[in-house]
Each structure stands twice: as C-alpha cells, then as structure tokens.
C-alpha cells in the first residue's frame, strides 16, 4: 500500500504531494487525515506530514519510494472532508499546505510550568458591597473583582488578567493588601485562563411564534437544507426584524434531522448575551469557540464537536473549520463584517468562501444574514446565485430615529471656531439638560493626506479608479495608490471650479476638548485607538458609560457596533465625509453600513431618538439612503460605480504586497516582481484572449508603513478569477520560489485575490 502525503512545514518550494510506502505494521492504522512522520530529502531527516490519499500509487519514475516512518498518535486524525477542504483551499489561496492544515487542528497541549494565580478571598456579600460602594476607587480594581467573581472557582491567572483585561499587578496588589484577593503559585498548563463569561450567563429568552416574513425566510432556508445541491441564501433583514429568531429555528430543524450547524458571528459580537440566547434554546448542545479559551478548553470543545456530542457550534471566523459531523447548515450573521476575512496571517481566507466550499462537500446550506449586505452578496442574490429573503418590519417595539443632514457650508449653521453646527450644538444642549446621553461619532481616517475642496467638500479622486488620491505637498502632486497614476494638483476643483483646497481634519481629542469647554463639569468618555488598549479596554469604557450615565461618548468607527443603551437619544456624526474619503473601493459600502448602524443606536429605549449628520457634500446620495434606511437606492448607486470603475463583482482584483524594513529595497523588489508578473501575465492573456485584464504600476500601499515595515503594492484586475489564479499560481510556485535567500529573508510578499 502507498499513500500521498503533504508536508506540514514547508514553503512553496516543496509544497506538493509525495508518494510513500506504508510499512506492513502501520497498514491497519493508515487512513486519509492521519498525521505521520516521513524521511525527507537527501539527508532523510524526519518531517511531519498529513496523509491526503491512500491507494496504489507508483511514484515518480527514477525515484525509489521511501517508507513512512511512523504515525503521530498524539495528533488526532483529520476527517476526510476537512482534508479535501485543505486541498481545495490550497488551489484557491495558493499558500503552503501546512498553514492551511494548522487552521483545522486543535491546539497542542503545552508544557506545564509554574505560574501565578489570583484568587478572590472576599465572600459574596463583601464582593457586592465592594462593587456597589466606594471603597474601591480604581476602575481596574473594580473590574478585577468582577472578573474574579465570574471566573471558575474565583481563580484566574495573573497573566490572563494582564493580557485579556489589561489589569496590572499593581491593581491586584492593592486588592491583596485590602484582604480581598490572594496570589498563589502552581504548576499548570501555560496560559491558564479559566474565565468563563459564557458559562455563567443564565436567563431565559422567550420563544416567539414566527411572523409571516420569518416563516417565509425559514421555509426558504429549509428548502436549501433539503436540496441535495449546495445552496446559499441571503437573509436581508433590518436590525431587530428577527433574523436571529429565524436562525434559531433553522438550527433546531437541522438538529432534529440529525445534522449539525455552525453559527458564525463577528468576533466583537460574540458576547455572553448572544451565547446565552442560544443556550437557553439548546441547552448543553452547544460548543462555543472563542479566542479566550485555553488550549485545553479548546481541545475539549473540539472533542465534543468531533464526537458529535454537541451539534451546534458558535464562534468567530475560525469556527468555520469546526470538525462537525454531518454538517448541514452554516450561518454567517452580519455577513458584511470585514472580520470574516483573515487579514493577519496567511492564508487570507474568507469565512464565507470556506462555508460554501464546505457546503459543496456536505450538501448543506449557507445563510448570509445582514441588515446591510455587501454589494457583491446582494448582486449574487439578484442574479439568482443566492436565494433571497427579506425581513422589512421590526419584530418588536422600537422606532427608527429621526435623522437630519446638516449642511456645513451653510453660513447660518456655522459656529466660529467650532466643529459643531448650530443644529447639533442645540440638540446636544437640550439632550444634556434632559439628562439623556449623546454619542458623537468621528470617522477615524478623515481627511489626512487627501485634498478636499473647501467649497463643495469633494475629494480629488483618480479619474480611472474613482477613489481618493493621496496629496503629496512636496512637488504638489496627487498620487493614486491603486493604479499608480500621478497628476499635478489641479488649479480648480473639477466639481465646482473653486480654487480653495484644504486638508483639515477633525480628531476625537478636539471634540472632547470642545465639549469640556461648552458644557462645564460634563463628563466625557473618549474612545479611540489611544484610550482602548488591551482586549478589555473597550468593554470597560462602555460599561462606565452606561452604568454612570456619562452624558457624552466620543469615538471613532469602533463605537458603531453593538451599542445598545436605552438612555442614548442623540447620535451625531461629525465630518461624515471622512468616511467616504478612504482609498478603498469599498469605502462607500462601509460608510453606508456604519451610518445605518450608528443611527440605529439612538432611541433603543422608550424615548424617540434623533440623529444628526454633518457634511460638506450636500448631493451625496449615500447619506440620504443611509438616514432613510434605503438599501435599494444605495445599492443602485453603488453598483453603478462598481461597474463603471471596474470593481467586484464585475472585476476581480489581485493585490501583491511587498513589505520590508528597507523602503528602497522593498520598492525595487516589488518592481522586479511586477516585471516577472508581466511576463506571465502577457502569456496567459494571450491564451485567454477574451478576458479583460489590466496590470497596474507599483505604488505605495494605502497603508504605507505598518509595524515598521514599508509596504509597496501592485494590482492586477481581470474579469476572470481563473485567469488571476492561473497567473498567481505560476507567481507563487515559480517566481517566489526563485527568489534569493536574502530576498526571502528580508522581505515579506503576500497576495490576495478578491
Ligand atoms: P435581528 O437578529 O434581526 O436584529 P432579533 O432576532 O434579535 O433581530 O429580534 C429582535 C427582537 O424581536 C428580539 O427581542 C426578539 O426576541 C424579538 N422577536 C423576534 N421574532 C419575534 C416574533 N416573531 N414575535 C415577536 N417578537 C419577536
Ligand atoms: Zn469643489
Ligand atoms: Zn487610479
């Protein structure tokens, strides 16, 4: 018997399938998905590998077949459908096989070592008096007591406190001195963290009888599940229309039929509230995969899923790889969220693509749920590739807030030296005096580096790509960081002929300072990258905002999500134009999603909410679509732009990114790679005459420097994804493997096809 294996640790040079002989004594144990060690290369050093197929292969002519050395028994076998998924992902993402396999393996159990733990010693009564009274001054100390109270046996490692909650030892020491907690040392697994916020939540949620729209949606999903062909459905429903209730019913149905289901939510939405809503419906039949589990806990959850002890998995992006048996349903809630795409490590997979790959293998259904679906998703539903269901009514009470647009070019709106318009300021004052809370939203990236017309507020955009260009003061030029196109700064604004340009931007700090100036003694919470360090920084500030009824919250994009505060009755967006001035073709779509979300924030409670959007651009169709929650009109406009300027879904884009500490070196390597690519590109284009394609110049990345590394990019566009894959396959396996050892070491080269 022989098998084909793939190495777990290899770069693209050796990333292929190799044939090995299975020794007699291992024959009974060998199977697809088993991990083995094999002698490899001239020196026959032992390498770890995965068996991808079993049969009687003859190997390559002229090579003597080697034997498998042994089976790695401590590694659990990967199920055949996941092995197939690995192979399919490799074709799609053109990355090392081992990096894909590692996405699907439960973590290995680490070595034991001595680590420090913190234990809560105060009793329940004391704890509640500590939390309610004012003996504890620091918010970190209060948070620490809460975390300890919610942890298993009231114990948590010091490391986890620091890492996940940003609580430093000094805060713990204070608690120890006061006799509230103690520190002790024990041999344990690395990174022990027994925080179980998801276990503690009890509560029951009412089961609702589905309304008419929900029933239709449910039946649509049921049809997908029952159909032997893989199929997907877009569940488009405004916030609060009862999508989750439909998911719960679909999952219940699948489980009753003996299948299993995966429910994906964006990392930030994976909260105890959502988990407990599922737990109250399905009890212990649920595994929750989240980033704070320890290796041992994660293995435990994997085990339960794999054995079929639990049929339902809830988790963030990577839970799409959960080893479910008889998988029949994968749901992506908030399908438009960028966090479904992995940006931080290769492969740069998209959870929705993986969901469809899995559904093709298992014949199950994929549900994409959203209030504001991606343009590409909606397009597919219109073209019939996806089924479609719409929920247009709020399932429970609550009304949409009244939102108005304030034109900042209007003299009568201006308050000298202020970022607030008269309308917004008056509303803030009224809200403050009524004891209500206000959220002010300041888009993060704003105008930085862009050239904006001082009269009409429009940004100078690239003629070809129709996205904002970057302004380089030195030399007075505008550069498109998409196609590399460079022009000199025009004398007059192409839209309104004005010759006044500016590049001013509003920051969260200046808004905070102004509030302090106008509203004496008013508390303000500011949330941006500076004030929310640590995983829990975000949460701590939001809790403070709610509990202490702080009148003002000022923040960047990060405050748009998941806020549900009954006392917030006013939401203001300062400089909405900053949202659409981003150098990405998805800027419009993101702006629409964000604005729809932030204005959904106001008026969750009994009082009606108000929203105010400040802008310089009065004829921006996106704004009126967002404030009136008109998805269709937004879509019509956006899809027109995508088609005219050549973006998905009409055109696929491959971005090659070269980064290095040496700026010049990264640029010249990018240039060299581009000319190599041009050769491949020319040849493939000839053989695929009909496919429109374009190869652009090397240009700085829209994020020119990250983690001390300079980034250069070039883009290729094509109507055919296959054409891009063909080009990039040769690029990955020939061009990249042919680089010098120095180039491979000093620079990082990644690419992404969308
Ligand atoms: P979405 O996920 O679309 O935002 P949810 O499923 O969370 O909406 O539902 C919003 C609210 O409406 C929840 O409080 C939920 O309990 C309630 N709800 C959902 N479906 C119904 C129904 N058929 N009848 C009454 N209330 C419902
Ligand atoms: Zn203008
Ligand atoms: Zn351009």
XYZ file of C-alpha atoms in Angstrom, residues 88-421:
334
model
C -9.408 22.999 -2.230
C -8.192 25.910 -0.134
C -4.703 25.411 -1.461
C -5.973 25.795 -5.006
C -7.851 28.922 -4.066
C -5.347 30.673 -1.817
C -2.104 29.316 -3.295
C -0.387 29.114 0.049
C 1.592 26.491 1.948
C -0.424 23.377 2.697
C 0.790 23.235 6.280
C -0.514 26.711 7.019
C -3.965 25.544 5.965
C -3.845 22.318 7.947
C -2.935 24.222 11.086
C -6.217 26.141 10.841
C -8.100 22.897 11.349
C -6.117 21.244 14.084
C -6.977 21.630 17.728
C -4.118 23.291 19.551
C -1.446 21.054 21.045
C -1.338 20.903 24.792
C 1.573 22.931 26.027
C 4.142 22.015 28.664
C 3.351 22.544 32.311
C 5.182 25.220 34.230
C 4.892 27.238 37.432
C 2.533 30.145 37.109
C 0.906 32.733 39.342
C -2.820 32.775 40.042
C -5.086 35.291 41.703
C -7.891 34.084 43.934
C -10.819 36.053 45.275
C -10.961 35.649 49.059
C -13.792 38.034 49.885
C -17.220 36.423 50.253
C -20.235 37.199 48.094
C -21.620 39.778 50.467
C -18.356 41.637 50.665
C -17.999 41.487 46.893
C -21.329 43.094 46.255
C -20.658 45.800 48.803
C -17.298 46.417 47.131
C -18.895 46.717 43.730
C -21.681 48.986 44.906
C -19.859 51.082 47.465
C -16.896 53.360 47.016
C -14.164 51.569 48.922
C -12.523 50.712 45.606
C -11.503 53.763 43.654
C -9.764 52.471 40.554
C -11.856 51.112 37.714
C -9.237 48.415 37.138
C -9.633 47.183 40.717
C -13.394 47.027 40.339
C -13.037 45.233 37.040
C -10.604 42.785 38.626
C -13.110 41.919 41.359
C -15.779 41.378 38.698
C -13.555 39.132 36.624
C -12.608 37.079 39.678
C -16.241 36.792 40.705
C -17.140 35.452 37.240
C -14.198 33.048 36.974
C -14.343 29.357 37.711
C -13.658 28.829 41.424
C -12.963 32.572 41.592
C -9.450 31.968 40.314
C -7.663 33.356 37.262
C -4.034 33.519 36.204
C -2.222 36.803 36.629
C -1.131 36.515 33.039
C -4.706 36.311 31.779
C -5.649 39.342 33.869
C -2.892 41.326 32.249
C -3.316 40.012 28.752
C -7.074 39.903 28.366
C -8.262 42.530 30.782
C -5.359 44.935 30.896
C -5.337 44.691 34.692
C -1.800 45.161 36.019
C -0.214 43.540 39.039
C -0.308 46.820 40.983
C -4.125 46.714 40.974
C -4.062 43.121 42.195
C -1.561 44.063 44.904
C -3.958 46.695 46.192
C -6.707 44.067 46.430
C -4.315 41.717 48.252
C -3.429 44.439 50.762
C -7.106 45.032 51.452
C -7.600 41.300 52.011
C -9.891 40.913 49.010
C -7.689 38.591 46.970
C -4.562 36.476 47.243
C -1.821 35.418 44.866
C -0.515 31.850 44.784
C 1.712 29.757 42.547
C 1.034 26.361 40.991
C 2.241 24.025 38.252
C -0.189 24.349 35.400
C -0.775 24.471 31.734
C 0.670 27.515 30.012
C -1.771 30.410 29.667
C -4.347 29.068 32.040
C -7.360 31.251 31.961
C -10.475 29.921 33.480
C -12.601 32.943 32.842
C -15.967 31.618 31.844
C -18.140 34.552 31.000
C -20.077 32.281 28.658
C -20.869 29.649 31.275
C -22.246 31.966 33.915
C -24.958 33.543 31.835
C -28.281 32.012 32.537
C -31.558 33.652 31.728
C -34.365 32.518 29.549
C -35.380 34.112 26.334
C -38.925 33.902 25.102
C -39.664 31.668 22.132
C -41.647 33.606 19.575
C -44.020 32.274 17.053
C -42.544 33.320 13.722
C -44.328 36.095 11.894
C -45.249 35.838 8.240
C -41.977 37.197 6.869
C -39.980 34.989 9.197
C -41.909 31.895 8.168
C -41.137 32.608 4.519
C -37.463 33.031 5.297
C -37.412 29.862 7.356
C -39.064 27.875 4.558
C -36.549 29.236 2.099
C -33.699 28.037 4.312
C -35.362 24.695 4.829
C -35.540 24.208 1.074
C -31.809 24.888 0.832
C -31.084 22.372 3.570
C -33.205 19.704 1.961
C -31.881 20.244 -1.523
C -29.100 17.792 -2.349
C -27.201 20.536 -4.141
C -25.305 23.022 -2.125
C -27.016 26.345 -1.952
C -26.916 29.634 -0.195
C -29.372 32.241 0.857
C -29.156 35.900 1.711
C -31.313 36.765 4.695
C -31.680 40.501 4.399
C -33.441 41.955 7.383
C -33.375 45.355 9.059
C -31.987 45.466 12.586
C -34.471 43.995 15.004
C -36.517 42.277 12.312
C -35.980 38.878 13.928
C -33.153 37.309 11.906
C -31.727 35.605 14.975
C -35.086 34.044 15.663
C -35.020 32.595 12.133
C -31.501 31.241 12.668
C -32.603 29.567 15.886
C -35.453 27.848 14.088
C -33.279 26.736 11.183
C -30.704 25.281 13.587
C -33.399 23.499 15.546
C -34.669 21.975 12.321
C -31.202 20.776 11.274
C -30.523 19.219 14.651
C -33.866 17.427 14.619
C -32.878 15.919 11.279
C -29.667 14.598 12.812
C -27.399 17.217 11.269
C -25.143 19.814 12.808
C -24.796 23.561 12.369
C -22.191 26.289 12.669
C -23.232 29.789 13.666
C -20.600 32.431 12.940
C -20.749 35.886 14.441
C -18.203 38.695 14.204
C -15.615 38.482 16.999
C -16.924 41.660 18.581
C -20.489 40.347 18.616
C -19.555 37.104 20.325
C -20.915 38.229 23.660
C -22.402 36.388 26.603
C -25.821 37.775 25.590
C -25.884 36.086 22.199
C -24.429 32.860 23.550
C -26.948 32.684 26.358
C -29.769 33.275 23.915
C -28.639 30.126 22.094
C -28.012 28.230 25.308
C -31.455 28.988 26.606
C -32.836 27.369 23.455
C -30.449 24.452 23.018
C -29.025 23.811 26.466
C -25.725 21.972 26.503
C -25.851 21.035 22.830
C -23.521 23.919 22.033
C -19.793 24.425 21.749
C -18.507 27.973 21.905
C -15.185 28.635 20.196
C -13.660 31.940 21.119
C -10.222 33.422 21.339
C -10.034 33.411 25.130
C -10.281 29.650 25.552
C -7.136 27.936 26.780
C -5.570 25.205 24.697
C -7.101 22.584 26.980
C -10.558 24.132 26.810
C -10.322 24.416 23.061
C -9.372 20.753 22.762
C -12.267 19.863 24.956
C -14.701 21.727 22.706
C -13.141 20.134 19.608
C -13.561 16.723 21.131
C -17.247 17.274 21.816
C -17.836 18.563 18.297
C -15.916 15.774 16.647
C -17.610 13.034 18.615
C -20.971 14.542 17.787
C -21.731 15.146 21.478
C -22.673 18.696 20.565
C -24.367 19.512 17.288
C -24.166 23.288 17.355
C -21.047 25.435 17.201
C -20.986 29.157 17.832
C -17.836 31.080 17.160
C -15.970 33.779 15.309
C -14.297 33.416 11.915
C -12.134 30.365 12.546
C -15.052 28.308 13.846
C -15.933 27.752 10.195
C -13.353 24.933 10.352
C -15.048 23.166 13.258
C -14.951 19.384 12.712
C -18.735 18.948 12.746
C -20.267 15.652 11.751
C -22.946 15.703 9.104
C -22.724 19.453 8.702
C -25.939 20.779 7.186
C -26.012 24.475 7.936
C -23.518 27.330 8.224
C -24.804 30.765 9.180
C -22.791 33.971 8.928
C -24.539 36.695 10.853
C -23.592 40.241 9.826
C -22.088 38.841 6.675
C -20.750 42.258 5.651
C -18.276 42.371 8.543
C -14.657 42.620 7.407
C -13.614 40.435 10.329
C -14.809 37.391 8.378
C -11.729 37.799 6.295
C -8.416 36.872 7.861
C -6.023 39.757 7.389
C -3.363 38.974 9.916
C -1.869 35.704 8.751
C -1.772 33.555 5.631
C -3.888 32.145 4.210
C -6.054 35.228 3.825
C -9.185 33.193 3.664
C -12.764 34.479 3.760
C -15.100 32.593 6.053
C -17.952 32.840 3.539
C -15.871 31.208 0.821
C -14.937 28.404 3.196
C -18.576 27.987 4.157
C -19.508 27.474 0.520
C -16.630 25.046 -0.031
C -17.823 23.011 2.938
C -21.415 23.128 1.824
C -20.421 21.815 -1.605
C -18.798 18.855 0.140
C -21.542 18.124 2.645
C -24.525 19.333 0.664
C -25.651 21.718 3.371
C -26.929 25.271 3.233
C -25.163 28.568 3.828
C -27.120 31.503 5.240
C -25.693 35.006 4.944
C -27.550 37.356 7.243
C -27.345 41.139 7.294
C -29.212 44.401 7.566
C -26.801 45.931 5.061
C -25.361 43.144 2.921
C -22.247 43.589 0.842
C -22.917 44.837 -2.656
C -21.369 41.657 -4.048
C -23.680 39.459 -1.980
C -26.776 41.366 -2.963
C -25.684 41.204 -6.591
C -25.496 37.419 -6.357
C -28.970 37.260 -4.922
C -30.277 39.369 -7.795
C -28.521 37.189 -10.333
C -30.075 34.095 -8.792
C -26.861 32.564 -7.442
C -28.197 33.030 -3.940
C -31.739 32.694 -2.768
C -33.175 35.749 -1.094
C -35.440 36.508 1.833
C -36.319 39.897 3.191
C -37.495 40.926 6.653
C -38.660 44.511 6.485
C -40.528 45.004 9.751
C -39.250 45.338 13.252
C -40.293 42.229 15.149
C -40.617 44.063 18.433
C -41.174 47.638 19.551
C -38.764 50.489 18.963
C -38.887 53.051 16.210
C -36.314 54.351 13.824
C -34.788 57.618 14.933
C -35.426 60.838 13.068
C -32.243 61.848 11.316
C -31.366 65.095 9.617
C -28.482 66.178 7.433
C -26.762 69.431 8.300
C -25.000 71.272 5.524
C -21.775 72.636 6.974
C -21.352 75.032 4.070
C -24.405 76.953 5.190
C -23.312 80.177 6.921
C -26.269 80.033 9.276
C -25.015 76.702 10.637
C -21.501 77.828 11.463
C -20.294 78.494 14.988
C -16.951 80.268 14.664
C -14.051 78.033 15.663
C -16.268 75.080 16.442
C -16.612 71.620 14.930
C -20.294 71.625 15.875
C -23.044 73.067 13.757
